[in-house]
């Protein structure tokens, strides 16, 4: 096992050393079909640095115990490590208090929590909920379920041909019936960065709460919940170099306090009798049952790692990769980029004339290149662009221009083979 100090810090005085960063991610040395792995499926999930793997390993090898309830040393150690991870998250997104950070299984569970708890308690017949045309299914279906149950209406902000929200349409859509807005910060299919702050500020003029799906934002750009003034924010650990099955929901205290529990069980209670139960304080009220303790510790470590590299450095590196890739890929005959927003990060979606994305994905796999092909859990967006699917290359802190060259070489080869 490498010493902790050795596993990080690949940025020295304005010099971003991507090769040093790559050394921290053991999987990147893997060969696929006898080729070097070129991992460009980061919007689906990111790879994990040794720093995170070691922390999870260390938890299981030296401190595994259930948290919060034990008086013994091991339980206290595990509780401390778990709660330290909550503080890492709080600081990372600049929340005021650690009681505003609720551990969930990921973005999907966080959105479902708000739709079920806040939504059921507050949305009534005839109310309207606004989402956008570029939402991930996990920010569509929970609201659709709620609207069905309550006889409320789901309204959708349209997207222009570049893959940007048509902001004027959003403003026109807001009325006295609008009771909630749930919106993606960065689109996983297009890479578009939405004008979230402006949208929240407009919504707040009418006292409408806003949830931000930050699944594709926290790993690419600085997210500050106080600056955004969002009411809720959700993200997943596995997209920010942390483990799968863990994520977080941020919420404003007054909203979280007013909401009924999402799930019942151990840890979320204060006192239980058969007649009545009183609930634990925040954040525990929303954390029923034994959580993914190792996952939370791993997520805390991932955030530490990101902090050490620096989110601004990551953003800059990924931006230069995206610019380079956009330029290089334009040389591929018959290729059309889907998603050409002015404000964009880390995602390059495209279609190739007469070649199905699945064939592209399979062909590239034999070159060692992992990209994602399909609808990316955004079927309505695919319908909007009148395409069944796209091929999507998505970048992370450890990708290189040389890897982009391998992708472009592969694409040119596909054109030759498929004519
Ligand atoms: N929203 C967006 C924008 C996403 O990219 C994803 C994951 N692809 C999700 C939500 C859902 O995240 P998870 O599956 O980790 O809950």
CSV table of C-alpha atoms and ligand atoms in Angstrom, one decimal:
chain,number,residue,atom,x,y,z
A,1,UNK,CA,0.0,0.0,0.0
A,2,UNK,CA,1.4,3.4,-0.9
A,3,UNK,CA,1.8,5.9,1.9
A,4,UNK,CA,-1.0,8.5,1.8
A,5,UNK,CA,1.2,11.4,1.1
A,6,UNK,CA,2.5,9.6,-2.0
A,7,UNK,CA,-0.9,8.9,-3.4
A,8,UNK,CA,-1.8,12.5,-4.0
A,9,UNK,CA,-0.7,16.0,-5.0
A,10,UNK,CA,0.2,16.1,-8.6
A,11,UNK,CA,-0.2,19.8,-8.9
A,12,UNK,CA,2.7,22.0,-8.2
A,13,UNK,CA,2.9,25.7,-8.7
A,14,UNK,CA,0.6,26.2,-11.6
A,15,UNK,CA,1.7,23.0,-13.3
A,16,UNK,CA,-1.0,20.4,-13.7
A,17,UNK,CA,0.8,17.1,-13.9
A,18,UNK,CA,-1.7,14.7,-15.5
A,19,UNK,CA,0.8,11.8,-15.7
A,20,UNK,CA,1.3,12.0,-11.9
A,21,UNK,CA,-2.4,12.1,-11.4
A,22,UNK,CA,-2.8,9.0,-13.5
A,23,UNK,CA,-0.4,7.1,-11.3
A,24,UNK,CA,-2.9,7.6,-8.5
A,25,UNK,CA,-5.6,5.6,-10.4
A,26,UNK,CA,-4.4,2.0,-10.7
A,27,UNK,CA,-7.1,0.9,-13.1
A,28,UNK,CA,-5.7,3.2,-15.8
A,29,UNK,CA,-2.8,0.8,-16.3
A,30,UNK,CA,-5.2,-1.9,-17.4
A,31,UNK,CA,-5.1,-3.3,-20.9
A,32,UNK,CA,-8.3,-3.9,-22.8
A,33,UNK,CA,-8.2,-6.2,-25.9
A,34,UNK,CA,-4.4,-5.8,-25.6
A,35,UNK,CA,-4.7,-2.1,-26.0
A,36,UNK,CA,-4.1,0.6,-23.3
A,37,UNK,CA,-7.4,1.4,-21.6
A,38,UNK,CA,-8.6,4.8,-22.7
A,39,UNK,CA,-11.4,5.5,-20.2
A,40,UNK,CA,-13.8,8.2,-21.6
A,41,UNK,CA,-17.0,7.1,-19.8
A,42,UNK,CA,-16.6,9.4,-16.8
A,43,UNK,CA,-20.1,10.8,-17.0
A,44,UNK,CA,-21.3,7.3,-16.2
A,45,UNK,CA,-18.9,6.8,-13.4
A,46,UNK,CA,-15.3,7.9,-12.6
A,47,UNK,CA,-12.4,5.7,-11.6
A,48,UNK,CA,-11.1,5.7,-8.0
A,49,UNK,CA,-7.7,6.8,-6.8
A,50,UNK,CA,-5.6,4.6,-4.5
A,51,UNK,CA,-6.3,7.3,-1.8
A,52,UNK,CA,-10.0,6.4,-1.8
A,53,UNK,CA,-9.5,2.7,-2.2
A,54,UNK,CA,-7.0,2.7,0.8
A,55,UNK,CA,-9.4,4.6,3.0
A,56,UNK,CA,-12.2,2.1,2.3
A,57,UNK,CA,-9.8,-0.7,2.9
A,58,UNK,CA,-8.6,0.8,6.1
A,59,UNK,CA,-12.1,1.2,7.4
A,60,UNK,CA,-12.8,-2.5,6.9
A,61,UNK,CA,-9.5,-3.7,8.2
A,62,UNK,CA,-9.1,-1.4,11.2
A,63,UNK,CA,-12.4,0.1,12.3
A,64,UNK,CA,-15.5,-1.8,11.0
A,65,UNK,CA,-18.3,-1.4,13.5
A,66,UNK,CA,-21.9,0.0,13.4
A,67,UNK,CA,-22.1,3.7,14.0
A,68,UNK,CA,-23.9,6.1,16.4
A,69,UNK,CA,-25.2,3.4,18.7
A,70,UNK,CA,-22.1,1.8,20.2
A,71,UNK,CA,-20.2,2.9,23.2
A,72,UNK,CA,-17.2,0.7,22.4
A,73,UNK,CA,-14.0,2.2,20.9
A,74,UNK,CA,-14.4,0.7,17.5
A,75,UNK,CA,-17.9,2.1,17.1
A,76,UNK,CA,-16.8,5.5,18.2
A,77,UNK,CA,-13.9,5.4,15.7
A,78,UNK,CA,-16.2,4.4,12.9
A,79,UNK,CA,-18.7,7.1,13.9
A,80,UNK,CA,-16.0,9.7,13.9
A,81,UNK,CA,-14.8,8.7,10.5
A,82,UNK,CA,-18.4,8.7,9.1
A,83,UNK,CA,-19.2,12.1,10.5
A,84,UNK,CA,-15.8,13.5,9.4
A,85,UNK,CA,-16.9,12.6,5.8
A,86,UNK,CA,-20.1,14.6,6.3
A,87,UNK,CA,-18.0,17.6,7.3
A,88,UNK,CA,-15.9,17.1,4.2
A,89,UNK,CA,-19.0,17.4,2.1
A,90,UNK,CA,-20.4,20.3,4.0
A,91,UNK,CA,-17.1,22.2,3.4
A,92,UNK,CA,-16.9,21.1,-0.2
A,93,UNK,CA,-20.3,22.6,-1.2
A,94,UNK,CA,-20.0,25.4,1.4
A,95,UNK,CA,-23.1,24.4,3.4
A,96,UNK,CA,-23.7,26.3,6.7
A,97,UNK,CA,-24.1,23.2,8.8
A,98,UNK,CA,-23.3,19.6,8.8
A,99,UNK,CA,-26.9,18.8,9.7
A,100,UNK,CA,-27.8,19.9,6.2
A,101,UNK,CA,-25.9,17.0,4.6
A,102,UNK,CA,-27.9,13.8,4.4
A,103,UNK,CA,-26.2,10.7,3.1
A,104,UNK,CA,-28.2,8.9,0.4
A,105,UNK,CA,-27.4,6.1,-2.0
A,106,UNK,CA,-26.8,8.8,-4.7
A,107,UNK,CA,-28.5,11.5,-6.7
A,108,UNK,CA,-31.5,9.3,-7.6
A,109,UNK,CA,-32.3,8.5,-4.0
A,110,UNK,CA,-31.8,12.2,-3.0
A,111,UNK,CA,-34.3,13.4,-5.6
A,112,UNK,CA,-36.8,10.7,-4.6
A,113,UNK,CA,-36.4,11.7,-1.0
A,114,UNK,CA,-37.4,15.3,-1.8
A,115,UNK,CA,-40.2,14.3,-4.2
A,116,UNK,CA,-41.7,11.8,-1.7
A,117,UNK,CA,-41.2,13.8,1.5
A,118,UNK,CA,-41.4,17.5,0.6
A,119,UNK,CA,-43.5,16.7,-2.5
A,120,UNK,CA,-46.2,14.6,-0.8
A,121,UNK,CA,-46.5,17.1,2.0
A,122,UNK,CA,-46.7,20.3,-0.1
A,123,UNK,CA,-47.9,19.5,-3.7
A,124,UNK,CA,-51.7,19.6,-4.2
A,125,UNK,CA,-54.1,19.1,-7.1
A,126,UNK,CA,-53.6,21.7,-9.9
A,127,UNK,CA,-50.1,22.7,-8.7
A,128,UNK,CA,-47.2,22.8,-11.2
A,129,UNK,CA,-43.7,21.4,-11.0
A,130,UNK,CA,-41.1,22.7,-13.5
A,131,UNK,CA,-38.2,20.5,-14.8
A,132,UNK,CA,-36.3,20.8,-18.2
A,133,UNK,CA,-36.1,18.9,-21.4
A,134,UNK,CA,-32.5,17.8,-20.6
A,135,UNK,CA,-33.2,16.1,-17.3
A,136,UNK,CA,-31.9,12.6,-16.5
A,137,UNK,CA,-34.7,10.1,-15.9
A,138,UNK,CA,-34.0,10.3,-12.2
A,139,UNK,CA,-35.1,14.0,-12.3
A,140,UNK,CA,-38.2,13.2,-14.4
A,141,UNK,CA,-39.8,10.0,-13.1
A,142,UNK,CA,-40.0,10.9,-9.3
A,143,UNK,CA,-41.8,14.2,-10.2
A,144,UNK,CA,-44.0,12.4,-12.7
A,145,UNK,CA,-45.0,9.9,-10.0
A,146,UNK,CA,-45.8,12.7,-7.6
A,147,UNK,CA,-47.8,14.6,-10.2
A,148,UNK,CA,-49.8,11.4,-11.0
A,149,UNK,CA,-50.5,10.9,-7.3
A,150,UNK,CA,-51.5,14.5,-6.6
A,151,UNK,CA,-53.1,15.4,-10.0
A,152,UNK,CA,-50.5,18.0,-10.4
A,153,UNK,CA,-48.9,19.1,-13.7
A,154,UNK,CA,-45.3,18.6,-14.8
A,155,UNK,CA,-44.0,21.4,-17.0
A,156,UNK,CA,-40.9,21.2,-19.1
A,157,UNK,CA,-38.5,24.1,-20.0
A,158,UNK,CA,-37.6,23.6,-23.7
A,159,UNK,CA,-34.1,23.3,-25.1
A,160,UNK,CA,-32.7,25.0,-28.2
A,161,UNK,CA,-30.8,23.4,-31.0
A,162,UNK,CA,-27.5,24.0,-29.2
A,163,UNK,CA,-28.8,22.2,-26.2
A,164,UNK,CA,-29.3,25.3,-24.0
A,165,UNK,CA,-32.3,26.0,-21.9
A,166,UNK,CA,-34.7,28.5,-23.5
A,167,UNK,CA,-34.6,30.8,-20.5
A,168,UNK,CA,-37.3,33.2,-21.6
A,169,UNK,CA,-39.7,30.2,-21.8
A,170,UNK,CA,-38.8,29.3,-18.2
A,171,UNK,CA,-39.8,32.8,-17.0
A,172,UNK,CA,-43.0,32.6,-19.0
A,173,UNK,CA,-43.8,29.2,-17.4
A,174,UNK,CA,-43.6,30.4,-13.8
A,175,UNK,CA,-47.0,31.4,-12.4
A,176,UNK,CA,-49.0,31.2,-9.1
A,177,UNK,CA,-49.5,27.5,-9.6
A,178,UNK,CA,-45.7,26.8,-9.7
A,179,UNK,CA,-44.8,25.1,-6.5
A,180,UNK,CA,-41.4,23.4,-7.2
A,181,UNK,CA,-38.6,23.5,-9.7
A,182,UNK,CA,-36.1,20.7,-10.1
A,183,UNK,CA,-33.3,21.3,-12.6
A,184,UNK,CA,-30.0,19.8,-13.7
A,185,UNK,CA,-26.9,21.9,-13.3
A,186,UNK,CA,-24.7,20.2,-15.9
A,187,UNK,CA,-26.4,17.9,-18.5
A,188,UNK,CA,-24.9,14.4,-18.6
A,189,UNK,CA,-25.9,14.0,-22.3
A,190,UNK,CA,-24.8,17.4,-23.7
A,191,UNK,CA,-22.4,18.9,-21.2
A,192,UNK,CA,-24.4,22.1,-21.0
A,193,UNK,CA,-23.9,24.2,-17.8
A,194,UNK,CA,-27.3,25.7,-17.0
A,195,UNK,CA,-27.7,29.3,-15.6
A,196,UNK,CA,-28.7,27.8,-12.3
A,197,UNK,CA,-28.0,30.9,-10.1
A,198,UNK,CA,-30.1,33.2,-12.3
A,199,UNK,CA,-32.9,30.6,-12.4
A,200,UNK,CA,-33.0,30.2,-8.6
A,201,UNK,CA,-32.9,33.9,-8.1
A,202,UNK,CA,-36.0,34.3,-10.4
A,203,UNK,CA,-37.8,31.4,-8.7
A,204,UNK,CA,-37.2,32.9,-5.3
A,205,UNK,CA,-39.0,36.1,-6.2
A,206,UNK,CA,-42.1,33.9,-6.2
A,207,UNK,CA,-41.0,31.8,-3.1
A,208,UNK,CA,-40.6,28.7,-5.2
A,209,UNK,CA,-38.1,26.2,-3.9
A,210,UNK,CA,-35.5,24.8,-6.3
A,211,UNK,CA,-33.7,21.5,-6.3
A,212,UNK,CA,-30.4,21.3,-8.2
A,213,UNK,CA,-29.3,18.0,-9.7
A,214,UNK,CA,-25.5,18.4,-9.4
A,215,UNK,CA,-24.5,14.9,-10.3
A,216,UNK,CA,-22.4,16.2,-13.2
A,217,UNK,CA,-21.5,19.5,-11.6
A,218,UNK,CA,-19.6,18.8,-8.4
A,219,UNK,CA,-16.8,16.9,-10.1
A,220,UNK,CA,-16.2,19.6,-12.8
A,221,UNK,CA,-17.0,23.1,-11.4
A,222,UNK,CA,-17.1,24.7,-8.0
A,223,UNK,CA,-20.5,24.3,-6.4
A,224,UNK,CA,-21.3,26.7,-3.5
A,225,UNK,CA,-24.8,26.1,-2.1
A,226,UNK,CA,-24.8,29.4,-0.3
A,227,UNK,CA,-23.8,31.4,-3.3
A,228,UNK,CA,-26.4,29.5,-5.5
A,229,UNK,CA,-29.0,29.8,-2.7
A,230,UNK,CA,-30.5,26.5,-3.8
A,231,UNK,CA,-33.0,24.9,-1.5
A,232,UNK,CA,-31.9,21.4,-2.2
A,233,UNK,CA,-28.9,19.9,-4.1
A,234,UNK,CA,-28.2,16.3,-4.9
A,235,UNK,CA,-25.0,14.5,-6.1
A,236,UNK,CA,-23.5,11.0,-6.3
A,237,UNK,CA,-20.1,9.9,-4.9
A,238,UNK,CA,-19.2,7.6,-7.8
A,239,UNK,CA,-19.1,10.5,-10.2
A,240,UNK,CA,-16.6,12.4,-8.1
A,241,UNK,CA,-14.0,9.6,-7.7
A,242,UNK,CA,-15.8,8.1,-4.7
A,243,UNK,CA,-17.5,4.7,-4.2
A,244,UNK,CA,-20.8,3.7,-5.7
A,245,UNK,CA,-23.9,3.5,-3.6
A,246,UNK,CA,-23.3,6.7,-1.7
A,247,UNK,CA,-24.2,10.3,-2.3
A,248,UNK,CA,-25.7,13.3,-0.6
A,249,UNK,CA,-28.6,15.6,-0.4
A,250,UNK,CA,-28.1,19.1,0.8
A,251,UNK,CA,-31.2,21.0,2.0
A,252,UNK,CA,-32.0,24.3,3.8
A,253,UNK,CA,-32.7,23.6,7.4
A,254,UNK,CA,-36.2,25.1,7.6
A,255,UNK,CA,-37.3,22.9,4.7
A,256,UNK,CA,-35.7,19.8,6.0
A,257,UNK,CA,-37.1,20.4,9.5
A,258,UNK,CA,-40.6,20.9,8.1
A,259,UNK,CA,-40.5,17.7,6.0
A,260,UNK,CA,-41.8,14.3,7.2
A,261,UNK,CA,-39.4,11.4,7.2
A,262,UNK,CA,-38.8,9.5,4.0
A,263,UNK,CA,-38.1,6.1,5.4
A,264,UNK,CA,-38.8,4.7,8.9
A,265,UNK,CA,-36.4,2.6,10.9
A,266,UNK,CA,-33.4,2.6,13.2
A,267,UNK,CA,-31.4,5.8,13.8
A,268,UNK,CA,-34.1,8.1,12.5
A,269,UNK,CA,-36.1,8.0,15.7
A,270,UNK,CA,-35.9,9.8,19.0
A,271,UNK,CA,-38.5,7.7,20.9
A,272,UNK,CA,-40.7,4.9,19.7
A,273,UNK,CA,-43.8,3.5,21.4
A,274,UNK,CA,-46.6,1.6,19.6
A,275,UNK,CA,-48.8,4.7,19.9
A,276,UNK,CA,-46.3,7.2,18.6
A,277,UNK,CA,-42.8,7.9,17.3
A,278,UNK,CA,-40.8,11.1,17.6
A,279,UNK,CA,-38.0,11.6,15.2
A,280,UNK,CA,-34.3,12.2,15.5
A,281,UNK,CA,-32.8,15.6,14.7
A,282,UNK,CA,-31.3,16.5,11.4
A,283,UNK,CA,-29.7,14.9,9.5
A,284,UNK,CA,-30.5,11.6,11.1
A,285,UNK,CA,-34.2,12.0,10.6
A,286,UNK,CA,-33.6,11.1,6.9
A,287,UNK,CA,-31.0,8.4,7.5
A,288,UNK,CA,-33.0,5.3,8.5
A,289,UNK,CA,-31.0,2.1,8.9
A,290,UNK,CA,-27.3,1.3,8.8
A,291,UNK,CA,-25.8,3.4,6.0
A,292,UNK,CA,-23.0,2.7,3.7
A,293,UNK,CA,-20.4,3.6,6.2
A,294,UNK,CA,-17.4,2.6,4.1
A,295,UNK,CA,-18.9,4.4,1.2
A,296,UNK,CA,-19.3,7.6,3.1
A,297,UNK,CA,-15.7,7.4,4.3
A,298,UNK,CA,-14.6,6.8,0.7
A,299,UNK,CA,-16.6,9.8,-0.5
A,300,UNK,CA,-15.0,11.9,2.2
A,301,UNK,CA,-11.6,10.7,0.9
A,302,UNK,CA,-12.6,11.4,-2.7
A,303,UNK,CA,-13.4,15.0,-1.8
A,304,UNK,CA,-10.2,15.3,0.0
A,305,UNK,CA,-8.4,14.1,-3.1
A,306,UNK,CA,-10.3,16.5,-5.3
A,307,UNK,CA,-9.5,19.4,-2.9
A,308,UNK,CA,-5.8,18.5,-3.1
A,309,UNK,CA,-5.7,18.5,-6.9
A,310,UNK,CA,-8.0,21.6,-6.8
A,311,UNK,CA,-11.4,21.8,-8.5
A,312,UNK,CA,-10.3,24.9,-10.4
A,313,UNK,CA,-7.3,23.1,-11.8
A,314,UNK,CA,-9.5,20.1,-12.7
A,315,UNK,CA,-12.0,22.5,-14.4
A,316,UNK,CA,-9.2,24.1,-16.4
A,317,UNK,CA,-7.7,20.8,-17.5
A,318,UNK,CA,-11.0,19.3,-18.5
A,319,UNK,CA,-11.9,22.5,-20.4
A,320,UNK,CA,-8.8,22.4,-22.5
A,321,UNK,CA,-9.4,18.7,-23.2
A,322,UNK,CA,-12.9,19.4,-24.3
A,323,UNK,CA,-11.8,22.3,-26.6
A,324,UNK,CA,-9.1,20.1,-28.1
A,325,UNK,CA,-11.4,17.1,-28.6
A,326,UNK,CA,-14.1,19.3,-30.1
A,327,UNK,CA,-11.6,20.6,-32.6
A,328,UNK,CA,-10.0,17.2,-33.4
A,329,UNK,CA,-13.3,15.4,-33.7
A,330,UNK,CA,-14.6,18.0,-36.3
A,331,UNK,CA,-12.1,16.4,-38.7
A,332,UNK,CA,-14.1,13.1,-38.7
A,333,UNK,CA,-16.2,13.1,-41.9
A,334,UNK,CA,-20.0,12.9,-41.3
A,335,UNK,CA,-19.7,13.6,-37.6
A,336,UNK,CA,-22.2,15.9,-35.8
A,337,UNK,CA,-21.8,17.1,-32.3
A,338,UNK,CA,-25.0,17.1,-30.2
A,339,UNK,CA,-24.7,19.8,-27.6
A,340,UNK,CA,-22.9,22.9,-28.6
A,341,UNK,CA,-23.9,25.2,-25.8
A,342,UNK,CA,-21.7,28.2,-25.1
A,343,UNK,CA,-21.3,27.2,-21.4
A,344,UNK,CA,-20.2,23.6,-21.5
A,345,UNK,CA,-18.0,21.1,-19.7
A,346,UNK,CA,-16.4,17.7,-20.1
A,347,UNK,CA,-19.0,15.9,-22.3
A,348,UNK,CA,-18.7,15.4,-26.0
A,349,UNK,CA,-21.8,13.7,-27.5
A,350,UNK,CA,-22.0,13.0,-31.2
A,351,UNK,CA,-23.6,11.0,-34.0
A,352,UNK,CA,-22.0,9.6,-37.1
A,353,UNK,CA,-24.0,9.6,-40.4
A,354,UNK,CA,-25.4,6.1,-41.1
A,355,UNK,CA,-23.5,4.4,-38.3
A,356,UNK,CA,-25.4,3.3,-35.2
A,357,UNK,CA,-23.8,4.5,-31.9
A,358,UNK,CA,-23.7,0.9,-30.6
A,359,UNK,CA,-21.5,-0.1,-33.6
A,360,UNK,CA,-19.2,2.9,-32.8
A,361,UNK,CA,-19.0,1.8,-29.1
A,362,UNK,CA,-18.2,-1.8,-29.9
A,363,UNK,CA,-15.6,-0.8,-32.5
A,364,UNK,CA,-13.9,1.6,-30.2
A,365,UNK,CA,-13.9,-1.0,-27.4
A,366,UNK,CA,-11.6,-3.1,-29.6
A,367,UNK,CA,-9.2,-0.1,-29.7
A,368,UNK,CA,-9.3,0.0,-25.9
A,369,UNK,CA,-11.5,3.1,-25.8
A,370,UNK,CA,-14.5,3.1,-23.4
A,371,UNK,CA,-17.2,5.5,-24.4
A,372,UNK,CA,-20.9,5.4,-23.7
A,373,UNK,CA,-23.5,4.9,-26.4
A,374,UNK,CA,-27.3,5.1,-25.9
A,375,UNK,CA,-29.8,7.5,-24.6
A,376,UNK,CA,-27.9,8.2,-21.4
A,377,UNK,CA,-31.1,8.0,-19.4
A,378,UNK,CA,-32.4,11.1,-21.2
A,379,UNK,CA,-34.9,9.7,-23.6
A,380,UNK,CA,-37.0,12.9,-23.9
A,381,UNK,CA,-33.8,14.8,-24.9
A,382,UNK,CA,-33.1,12.2,-27.6
A,383,UNK,CA,-36.6,12.7,-28.9
A,384,UNK,CA,-36.1,16.4,-28.9
A,385,UNK,CA,-33.0,16.0,-31.2
A,386,UNK,CA,-34.9,13.3,-33.2
A,387,UNK,CA,-32.1,10.7,-32.6
A,388,UNK,CA,-32.3,7.3,-30.9
A,389,UNK,CA,-29.0,7.7,-29.2
A,390,UNK,CA,-25.6,9.4,-29.2
A,391,UNK,CA,-22.0,8.3,-28.7
A,392,UNK,CA,-20.6,10.2,-25.7
A,393,UNK,CA,-17.0,10.7,-24.7
A,394,UNK,CA,-16.7,12.3,-21.2
A,395,UNK,CA,-13.6,13.6,-19.5
A,396,UNK,CA,-12.1,13.5,-16.1
A,397,UNK,CA,-9.1,14.9,-14.3
A,398,UNK,CA,-6.9,12.0,-15.5
A,399,UNK,CA,-7.6,12.1,-19.2
A,400,UNK,CA,-5.0,13.3,-21.7
A,401,UNK,CA,-4.9,14.8,-25.2
A,402,UNK,CA,-3.1,11.6,-26.4
A,403,UNK,CA,-6.3,9.7,-25.3
A,404,UNK,CA,-8.4,12.1,-27.4
A,405,UNK,CA,-6.1,11.3,-30.3
A,406,UNK,CA,-6.8,7.6,-29.9
A,407,UNK,CA,-10.5,8.3,-29.9
A,408,UNK,CA,-10.3,10.4,-33.0
A,409,UNK,CA,-8.0,7.8,-34.7
A,410,UNK,CA,-10.6,5.1,-33.8
A,411,UNK,CA,-13.4,7.1,-35.3
A,412,UNK,CA,-11.6,7.7,-38.5
A,413,UNK,CA,-10.9,4.0,-38.7
A,414,UNK,CA,-14.7,3.3,-38.3
A,415,UNK,CA,-15.4,5.6,-41.3
A,416,UNK,CA,-13.0,3.6,-43.4
A,417,UNK,CA,-14.4,0.3,-42.4
A,418,UNK,CA,-18.1,1.2,-42.6
A,419,UNK,CA,-17.5,3.4,-45.7
B,1,LIG,N1,-28.5,13.1,-12.8
B,1,LIG,C1,-27.6,13.2,-13.7
B,1,LIG,C2,-27.4,14.5,-14.4
B,1,LIG,C3,-26.8,12.1,-13.9
B,1,LIG,O1,-25.8,12.2,-14.8
B,1,LIG,C4,-27.0,10.9,-13.2
B,1,LIG,C5,-26.1,9.7,-13.4
B,1,LIG,N2,-25.9,9.4,-14.8
B,1,LIG,C6,-28.0,10.9,-12.2
B,1,LIG,C7,-28.8,12.0,-12.1
B,1,LIG,C8,-28.3,9.7,-11.4
B,1,LIG,O2,-27.2,9.4,-10.6
B,1,LIG,P1,-27.1,8.0,-9.8
B,1,LIG,O3,-27.4,7.0,-10.7
B,1,LIG,O4,-25.7,8.0,-9.2
B,1,LIG,O5,-28.2,8.1,-8.7
